[in-house]
Structures are given as C-alpha cells and as structure tokens.
N, CA, C and O atoms as a Tinker XYZ file with bonds, in Angstrom:
   332  protein
     1  N     87.519000   90.221000   72.599000    73     2
     2  CA    87.015000   90.315000   71.395000    64     1     3
     3  C     87.557000   91.721000   70.790000    63     2     4     5
     4  O     87.833000   92.712000   71.466000    81     3
     5  N     87.654000   91.607000   69.394000    73     3     6
     6  CA    88.129000   92.772000   68.756000    64     5     7
     7  C     87.471000   93.006000   67.518000    63     6     8     9
     8  O     86.832000   92.129000   66.936000    81     7
     9  N     87.639000   94.380000   67.027000    73     7    10
    10  CA    87.118000   94.773000   65.784000    64     9    11
    11  C     88.208000   95.209000   64.794000    63    10    12    13
    12  O     89.286000   95.615000   65.227000    81    11
    13  N     87.988000   95.146000   63.624000    73    11    14
    14  CA    88.937000   95.701000   62.650000    64    13    15
    15  C     88.192000   96.447000   61.610000    63    14    16    17
    16  O     87.314000   95.927000   60.921000    81    15
    17  N     88.630000   97.882000   61.503000    73    15    18
    18  CA    88.009000   98.601000   60.405000    64    17    19
    19  C     88.949000   99.295000   59.540000    63    18    20    21
    20  O     89.883000   99.918000   60.044000    81    19
    21  N     88.781000   99.243000   58.283000    73    19    22
    22  CA    89.795000  100.051000   57.315000    64    21    23
    23  C     89.037000  101.379000   57.032000    63    22    24    25
    24  O     87.919000  101.511000   56.534000    81    23
    25  N     89.823000  102.241000   57.424000    73    23    26
    26  CA    89.124000  103.719000   57.071000    64    25    27
    27  C     90.055000  104.416000   56.047000    63    26    28    29
    28  O     91.109000  103.858000   55.743000    81    27
    29  N     89.721000  105.598000   55.505000    73    27    30
    30  CA    90.495000  106.254000   54.450000    64    29    31
    31  C     91.978000  106.346000   54.680000    63    30    32    33
    32  O     92.777000  106.188000   53.756000    81    31
    33  N     92.329000  106.591000   55.868000    73    31    34
    34  CA    93.784000  106.887000   56.085000    64    33    35
    35  C     94.397000  105.937000   57.191000    63    34    36    37
    36  O     95.565000  106.119000   57.533000    81    35
    37  N     93.681000  104.981000   57.731000    73    35    38
    38  CA    94.240000  104.140000   58.868000    64    37    39
    39  C     93.424000  102.917000   58.866000    63    38    40    41
    40  O     92.307000  102.848000   58.352000    81    39
    41  N     94.030000  101.959000   59.461000    73    39    42
    42  CA    93.259000  100.621000   59.838000    64    41    43
    43  C     93.225000  100.767000   61.455000    63    42    44    45
    44  O     94.208000  100.950000   62.173000    81    43
    45  N     91.821000  100.641000   61.880000    73    43    46
    46  CA    91.594000  100.896000   63.355000    64    45    47
    47  C     91.103000   99.553000   63.915000    63    46    48    49
    48  O     90.100000   98.968000   63.506000    81    47
    49  N     91.895000   99.139000   64.869000    73    47    50
    50  CA    91.572000   97.799000   65.617000    64    49    51
    51  C     91.065000   98.301000   66.861000    63    50    52    53
    52  O     91.644000   99.298000   67.294000    81    51
    53  N     90.063000   97.813000   67.571000    73    51    54
    54  CA    89.477000   98.134000   68.828000    64    53    55
    55  C     89.597000   96.879000   69.591000    63    54    56    57
    56  O     89.045000   95.927000   69.038000    81    55
    57  N     90.249000   96.592000   70.868000    73    55    58
    58  CA    90.329000   95.567000   71.633000    64    57    59
    59  C     89.172000   95.816000   72.882000    63    58    60    61
    60  O     89.198000   96.839000   73.566000    81    59
    61  N     88.299000   94.884000   73.048000    73    59    62
    62  CA    87.276000   95.135000   74.086000    64    61    63
    63  C     87.625000   93.945000   75.099000    63    62    64    65
    64  O     87.758000   92.777000   74.734000    81    63
    65  N     87.755000   94.383000   76.396000    73    63    66
    66  CA    88.054000   93.428000   77.417000    64    65    67
    67  C     86.741000   92.832000   78.066000    63    66    68    69
    68  O     85.984000   93.433000   78.827000    81    67
    69  N     86.622000   91.552000   77.622000    73    67    70
    70  CA    85.428000   90.816000   78.035000    64    69    71
    71  C     85.621000   90.110000   79.376000    63    70    72    73
    72  O     84.673000   89.563000   79.939000    81    71
    73  N     87.020000   90.128000   79.951000    73    71    74
    74  CA    87.228000   89.344000   81.201000    64    73    75
    75  C     87.345000   87.828000   80.909000    63    74    76    77
    76  O     86.827000   87.300000   79.925000    81    75
    77  N     87.994000   87.239000   81.752000    73    75    78
    78  CA    88.000000   85.683000   81.866000    64    77    79
    79  C     87.051000   84.950000   82.597000    63    78    80    81
    80  O     86.657000   83.849000   82.212000    81    79
    81  N     86.608000   85.560000   83.764000    73    79    82
    82  CA    85.663000   85.057000   84.676000    64    81    83
    83  C     84.564000   86.036000   85.011000    63    82    84    85
    84  O     84.918000   87.215000   85.027000    81    83
    85  N     83.314000   85.780000   85.279000    73    83    86
    86  CA    82.424000   86.680000   85.770000    64    85    87
    87  C     82.826000   87.484000   86.970000    63    86    88    89
    88  O     83.337000   86.923000   87.939000    81    87
    89  N     82.629000   88.696000   86.944000    73    87    90
    90  CA    82.974000   89.477000   88.134000    64    89    91
    91  C     84.415000   90.103000   87.854000    63    90    92    93
    92  O     84.771000   91.001000   88.616000    81    91
    93  N     85.254000   89.722000   86.856000    73    91    94
    94  CA    86.356000   90.366000   86.627000    64    93    95
    95  C     86.380000   91.894000   86.457000    63    94    96    97
    96  O     85.430000   92.442000   85.899000    81    95
    97  N     87.431000   92.609000   86.917000    73    95    98
    98  CA    87.583000   93.911000   86.802000    64    97    99
    99  C     87.763000   94.127000   85.205000    63    98   100   101
   100  O     88.694000   93.470000   84.740000    81    99
   101  N     87.093000   94.872000   84.341000    73    99   102
   102  CA    87.443000   95.013000   83.179000    64   101   103
   103  C     88.057000   96.404000   82.758000    63   102   104   105
   104  O     87.777000   97.410000   83.410000    81   103
   105  N     88.924000   96.457000   81.628000    73   103   106
   106  CA    89.634000   97.549000   81.435000    64   105   107
   107  C     88.852000   98.226000   80.300000    63   106   108   109
   108  O     88.063000   97.605000   79.588000    81   107
   109  N     89.106000   99.479000   80.179000    73   107   110
   110  CA    88.433000  100.252000   79.104000    64   109   111
   111  C     89.073000   99.763000   77.771000    63   110   112   113
   112  O     90.212000   99.298000   77.723000    81   111
   113  N     88.219000   99.909000   76.646000    73   111   114
   114  CA    88.729000   99.458000   75.331000    64   113   115
   115  C     89.900000  100.119000   74.967000    63   114   116   117
   116  O     90.109000  101.274000   75.339000    81   115
   117  N     90.798000   99.405000   74.171000    73   115   118
   118  CA    91.968000   99.915000   73.680000    64   117   119
   119  C     91.764000  100.160000   72.030000    63   118   120   121
   120  O     91.295000   99.259000   71.335000    81   119
   121  N     92.108000  101.298000   71.532000    73   119   122
   122  CA    92.136000  101.525000   70.035000    64   121   123
   123  C     93.522000  101.737000   69.627000    63   122   124   125
   124  O     94.358000  102.465000   70.163000    81   123
   125  N     93.661000  100.867000   68.427000    73   123   126
   126  CA    94.975000  101.011000   67.899000    64   125   127
   127  C     94.641000  101.574000   66.387000    63   126   128   129
   128  O     93.833000  101.048000   65.623000    81   127
   129  N     95.373000  102.668000   66.129000    73   127   130
   130  CA    95.178000  103.180000   64.710000    64   129   131
   131  C     96.540000  103.148000   64.029000    63   130   132   133
   132  O     97.562000  103.710000   64.424000    81   131
   133  N     96.389000  102.410000   62.960000    73   131   134
   134  CA    97.664000  102.085000   62.013000    64   133   135
   135  C     97.635000  102.995000   60.878000    63   134   136   137
   136  O     96.818000  102.913000   59.961000    81   135
   137  N     98.682000  103.983000   60.987000    73   135   138
   138  CA    98.702000  104.856000   59.690000    64   137   139
   139  C    100.049000  104.378000   58.921000    63   138   140   141
   140  O    100.812000  103.482000   59.281000    81   139
   141  N    100.141000  105.126000   57.875000    73   139   142
   142  CA   101.232000  104.914000   56.968000    64   141   143
   143  C    102.679000  105.141000   57.873000    63   142   144   145
   144  O    103.578000  104.302000   57.810000    81   143
   145  N    102.776000  106.197000   58.600000    73   143   146
   146  CA   103.872000  106.684000   59.281000    64   145   147
   147  C    104.149000  106.048000   60.587000    63   146   148   149
   148  O    105.287000  105.806000   60.989000    81   147
   149  N    102.870000  105.742000   61.346000    73   147   150
   150  CA   103.010000  105.335000   62.715000    64   149   151
   151  C    101.874000  104.550000   63.112000    63   150   152   153
   152  O    100.985000  104.283000   62.304000    81   151
   153  N    101.846000  104.136000   64.393000    73   151   154
   154  CA   100.827000  103.445000   65.001000    64   153   155
   155  C    100.387000  104.086000   66.403000    63   154   156   157
   156  O    101.223000  104.263000   67.288000    81   155
   157  N     99.144000  104.398000   66.552000    73   155   158
   158  CA    98.717000  105.205000   67.806000    64   157   159
   159  C     97.905000  104.295000   68.538000    63   158   160   161
   160  O     96.966000  103.703000   68.006000    81   159
   161  N     98.253000  104.138000   69.855000    73   159   162
   162  CA    97.393000  103.273000   70.750000    64   161   163
   163  C     96.840000  104.218000   71.914000    63   162   164   165
   164  O     97.541000  104.912000   72.650000    81   163
   165  N     95.476000  104.113000   71.939000    73   163   166
   166  CA    94.669000  105.107000   72.919000    64   165   167
   167  C     93.900000  104.168000   73.822000    63   166   168   169
   168  O     93.406000  103.117000   73.414000    81   167
   169  N     93.814000  104.653000   75.227000    73   167   170
   170  CA    92.892000  104.156000   76.091000    64   169   171
   171  C     92.412000  105.202000   77.103000    63   170   172   173
   172  O     93.242000  105.964000   77.598000    81   171
   173  N     91.099000  105.281000   77.441000    73   171   174
   174  CA    90.652000  106.150000   78.459000    64   173   175
   175  C     91.190000  105.629000   79.725000    63   174   176   177
   176  O     91.223000  104.435000   80.020000    81   175
   177  N     91.635000  106.662000   80.501000    73   175   178
   178  CA    92.004000  106.100000   81.993000    64   177   179
   179  C     90.815000  106.386000   82.977000    63   178   180   181
   180  O     89.722000  106.751000   82.545000    81   179
   181  N     91.030000  106.234000   84.131000    73   179   182
   182  CA    89.997000  106.171000   85.370000    64   181   183
   183  C     89.457000  107.709000   85.502000    63   182   184   185
   184  O     88.416000  107.886000   86.134000    81   183
   185  N     90.050000  108.690000   84.995000    73   183   186
   186  CA    89.820000  110.104000   84.989000    64   185   187
   187  C     89.136000  110.560000   83.845000    63   186   188   189
   188  O     88.871000  111.756000   83.723000    81   187
   189  N     88.793000  109.642000   82.913000    73   187   190
   190  CA    88.114000  109.779000   81.392000    64   189   191
   191  C     89.126000  110.825000   80.677000    63   190   192   193
   192  O     88.725000  111.776000   80.005000    81   191
   193  N     90.390000  110.547000   80.896000    73   191   194
   194  CA    91.364000  111.214000   80.014000    64   193   195
   195  C     92.020000  110.112000   79.098000    63   194   196   197
   196  O     92.404000  109.000000   79.460000    81   195
   197  N     92.070000  110.702000   77.734000    73   195   198
   198  CA    92.611000  109.591000   76.864000    64   197   199
   199  C     94.130000  109.698000   76.963000    63   198   200   201
   200  O     94.742000  110.764000   76.892000    81   199
   201  N     94.736000  108.377000   77.149000    73   199   202
   202  CA    96.071000  108.306000   77.216000    64   201   203
   203  C     96.566000  107.771000   75.900000    63   202   204   205
   204  O     95.984000  106.829000   75.363000    81   203
   205  N     97.650000  108.356000   75.349000    73   203   206
   206  CA    98.069000  107.967000   73.904000    64   205   207
   207  C     99.445000  107.689000   73.860000    63   206   208   209
   208  O    100.191000  108.417000   74.514000    81   207
   209  N     99.945000  106.697000   73.155000    73   207   210
   210  CA   101.238000  106.287000   72.813000    64   209   211
   211  C    101.321000  106.089000   71.520000    63   210   212   213
   212  O    100.472000  105.369000   70.994000    81   211
   213  N    102.362000  106.682000   70.731000    73   211   214
   214  CA   102.607000  106.622000   69.378000    64   213   215
   215  C    103.922000  105.899000   69.034000    63   214   216   217
   216  O    104.982000  106.391000   69.420000    81   215
   217  N    103.903000  104.783000   68.344000    73   215   218
   218  CA   105.024000  104.036000   67.898000    64   217   219
   219  C    105.389000  104.359000   66.549000    63   218   220   221
   220  O    104.550000  104.825000   65.778000    81   219
   221  N    106.547000  104.154000   66.214000    73   219   222
   222  CA   107.085000  103.902000   64.827000    64   221   223
   223  C    106.662000  102.455000   64.409000    63   222   224   225
   224  O    106.446000  101.636000   65.302000    81   223
   225  N    106.542000  102.125000   63.190000    73   223   226
   226  CA   106.495000  100.819000   62.645000    64   225   227
   227  C    107.505000   99.898000   63.252000    63   226   228   229
   228  O    107.224000   98.816000   63.766000    81   227
   229  N    108.784000  100.447000   63.147000    73   227   230
   230  CA   109.927000   99.558000   63.654000    64   229   231
   231  C    109.737000   99.410000   65.290000    63   230   232   233
   232  O    110.014000   98.297000   65.737000    81   231
   233  N    109.336000  100.320000   66.139000    73   231   234
   234  CA   109.236000  100.042000   67.546000    64   233   235
   235  C    107.977000   99.070000   67.744000    63   234   236   237
   236  O    107.914000   98.435000   68.797000    81   235
   237  N    106.988000   98.928000   66.795000    73   235   238
   238  CA   105.904000   98.088000   67.130000    64   237   239
   239  C    106.288000   96.584000   66.719000    63   238   240   241
   240  O    105.742000   95.598000   67.212000    81   239
   241  N    107.289000   96.542000   65.762000    73   239   242
   242  CA   107.834000   95.290000   65.192000    64   241   243
   243  C    108.642000   94.596000   66.434000    63   242   244   245
   244  O    108.486000   93.427000   66.786000    81   243
   245  N    109.468000   95.469000   66.984000    73   243   246
   246  CA   110.314000   95.145000   68.226000    64   245   247
   247  C    109.473000   94.754000   69.359000    63   246   248   249
   248  O    109.768000   93.777000   70.048000    81   247
   249  N    108.441000   95.469000   69.580000    73   247   250
   250  CA   107.574000   95.118000   70.816000    64   249   251
   251  C    106.904000   93.882000   70.555000    63   250   252   253
   252  O    106.835000   93.132000   71.529000    81   251
   253  N    106.303000   93.409000   69.304000    73   251   254
   254  CA   105.818000   92.262000   68.936000    64   253   255
   255  C    106.758000   91.155000   69.218000    63   254   256   257
   256  O    106.331000   90.166000   69.815000    81   255
   257  N    108.210000   91.234000   68.784000    73   255   258
   258  CA   109.108000   90.218000   69.060000    64   257   259
   259  C    109.365000   90.164000   70.420000    63   258   260   261
   260  O    109.525000   89.034000   70.882000    81   259
   261  N    109.462000   91.319000   71.341000    73   259   262
   262  CA   109.875000   91.179000   72.617000    64   261   263
   263  C    108.921000   90.284000   73.348000    63   262   264   265
   264  O    109.340000   89.507000   74.206000    81   263
   265  N    107.702000   90.365000   73.049000    73   263   266
   266  CA   106.531000   89.601000   73.857000    64   265   267
   267  C    106.892000   88.094000   73.833000    63   266   268   269
   268  O    106.417000   87.414000   74.743000    81   267
   269  N    107.609000   87.535000   72.982000    73   267   270
   270  CA   107.922000   86.235000   72.895000    64   269   271
   271  C    109.395000   85.831000   73.269000    63   270   272   273
   272  O    109.728000   84.655000   73.125000    81   271
   273  N    110.272000   86.743000   73.734000    73   271   274
   274  CA   111.562000   86.463000   74.106000    64   273   275
   275  C    111.876000   86.499000   75.462000    63   274   276   277
   276  O    111.191000   87.227000   76.180000    81   275
   277  N    112.834000   85.814000   75.975000    73   275   278
   278  CA   113.340000   85.850000   77.483000    64   277   279
   279  C    114.063000   87.226000   77.660000    63   278   280   281
   280  O    114.210000   88.024000   76.735000    81   279
   281  N    114.494000   87.421000   78.925000    73   279   282
   282  CA   115.115000   88.725000   79.373000    64   281   283
   283  C    116.466000   88.646000   78.566000    63   282   284   285
   284  O    117.161000   87.638000   78.439000    81   283
   285  N    116.689000   89.797000   78.086000    73   283   286
   286  CA   118.052000   90.127000   77.471000    64   285   287
   287  C    118.078000   91.417000   76.510000    63   286   288   289
   288  O    117.121000   92.191000   76.541000    81   287
   289  N    119.056000   91.626000   75.746000    73   287   290
   290  CA   118.999000   92.777000   74.899000    64   289   291
   291  C    119.250000   92.159000   73.447000    63   290   292   293
   292  O    120.107000   91.311000   73.196000    81   291
   293  N    118.373000   92.717000   72.545000    73   291   294
   294  CA   118.257000   92.240000   71.179000    64   293   295
   295  C    118.310000   93.392000   70.308000    63   294   296   297
   296  O    118.181000   94.548000   70.711000    81   295
   297  N    118.501000   93.054000   69.108000    73   295   298
   298  CA   118.402000   93.841000   67.826000    64   297   299
   299  C    117.897000   93.088000   66.801000    63   298   300   301
   300  O    118.538000   92.131000   66.367000    81   299
   301  N    116.650000   93.449000   66.285000    73   299   302
   302  CA   116.083000   92.622000   65.066000    64   301   303
   303  C    116.958000   93.129000   63.649000    63   302   304   305
   304  O    117.428000   94.231000   63.365000    81   303
   305  N    116.955000   91.922000   62.957000    73   303   306
   306  CA   117.816000   91.993000   61.760000    64   305   307
   307  C    116.785000   92.725000   60.721000    63   306   308   309
   308  O    115.584000   92.463000   60.648000    81   307
   309  N    117.426000   93.615000   59.993000    73   307   310
   310  CA   116.689000   94.295000   58.743000    64   309   311
   311  C    116.342000   93.178000   57.761000    63   310   312   313
   312  O    117.124000   92.251000   57.553000    81   311
   313  N    115.099000   93.288000   57.133000    73   311   314
   314  CA   114.623000   92.327000   56.228000    64   313   315
   315  C    115.645000   92.129000   54.985000    63   314   316   317
   316  O    115.647000   91.106000   54.300000    81   315
   317  N    116.455000   93.155000   54.789000    73   315   318
   318  CA   117.286000   93.150000   53.603000    64   317   319
   319  C    118.676000   92.508000   53.994000    63   318   320   321
   320  O    119.510000   92.303000   53.112000    81   319
   321  N    118.925000   92.194000   55.302000    73   319   322
   322  CA   120.081000   91.746000   55.738000    64   321   323
   323  C    120.346000   90.167000   55.387000    63   322   324   325
   324  O    119.421000   89.360000   55.481000    81   323
   325  N    121.522000   89.814000   55.021000    73   323   326
   326  CA   121.916000   88.443000   54.858000    64   325   327
   327  C    122.232000   87.762000   56.096000    63   326   328   329
   328  O    122.743000   88.431000   56.994000    81   327
   329  N    121.990000   86.449000   56.289000    73   327   330
   330  CA   122.528000   85.695000   57.255000    64   329   331
   331  C    123.924000   85.543000   57.351000    63   330   332
   332  O    124.409000   84.848000   58.243000    81   331
C-alpha cells in the first residue's frame, strides 16, 4: 500500500509494507519526499534512527532504469539528444 500527498514544497509518497503472507516480517514505512532540487528517501531503522538518502533527479531516473536492466554499464541519453 502507498499514499501520495502534495504539500507546499514537496510531493510525499509513503510506502507501507503489508507483507505477502501472514507472519511475514514487515519493514518500517519508507517515506519519499520529492522536492524541486532533489528526492529524499527515509526509513526508521531497528534502533529508531532515521536513515536518509538524498538523490538528484538524474540519479533517481538512473535507478528507475537500472531496476529493469541486466548486468552491465549504462549511460542514459539526455532527452534533448538525437538518435
């Protein structure tokens, strides 16, 4: 399950781990905050410490592409490049 909220300066997405089967170990919620200049991913760890990763929008686009590609080295084309 996930939620999407549009706030003044960011879009906030919260991912809730519901598990696939009863009795699954569930992870803490993940919060993704998309700002004009970056995207911040946060999750509370087992010691109640917020772990934070900040991506540029270019890094996030590369991550999204990488999830669907086989092993290798890649560079995404800029949207203004011609084939």
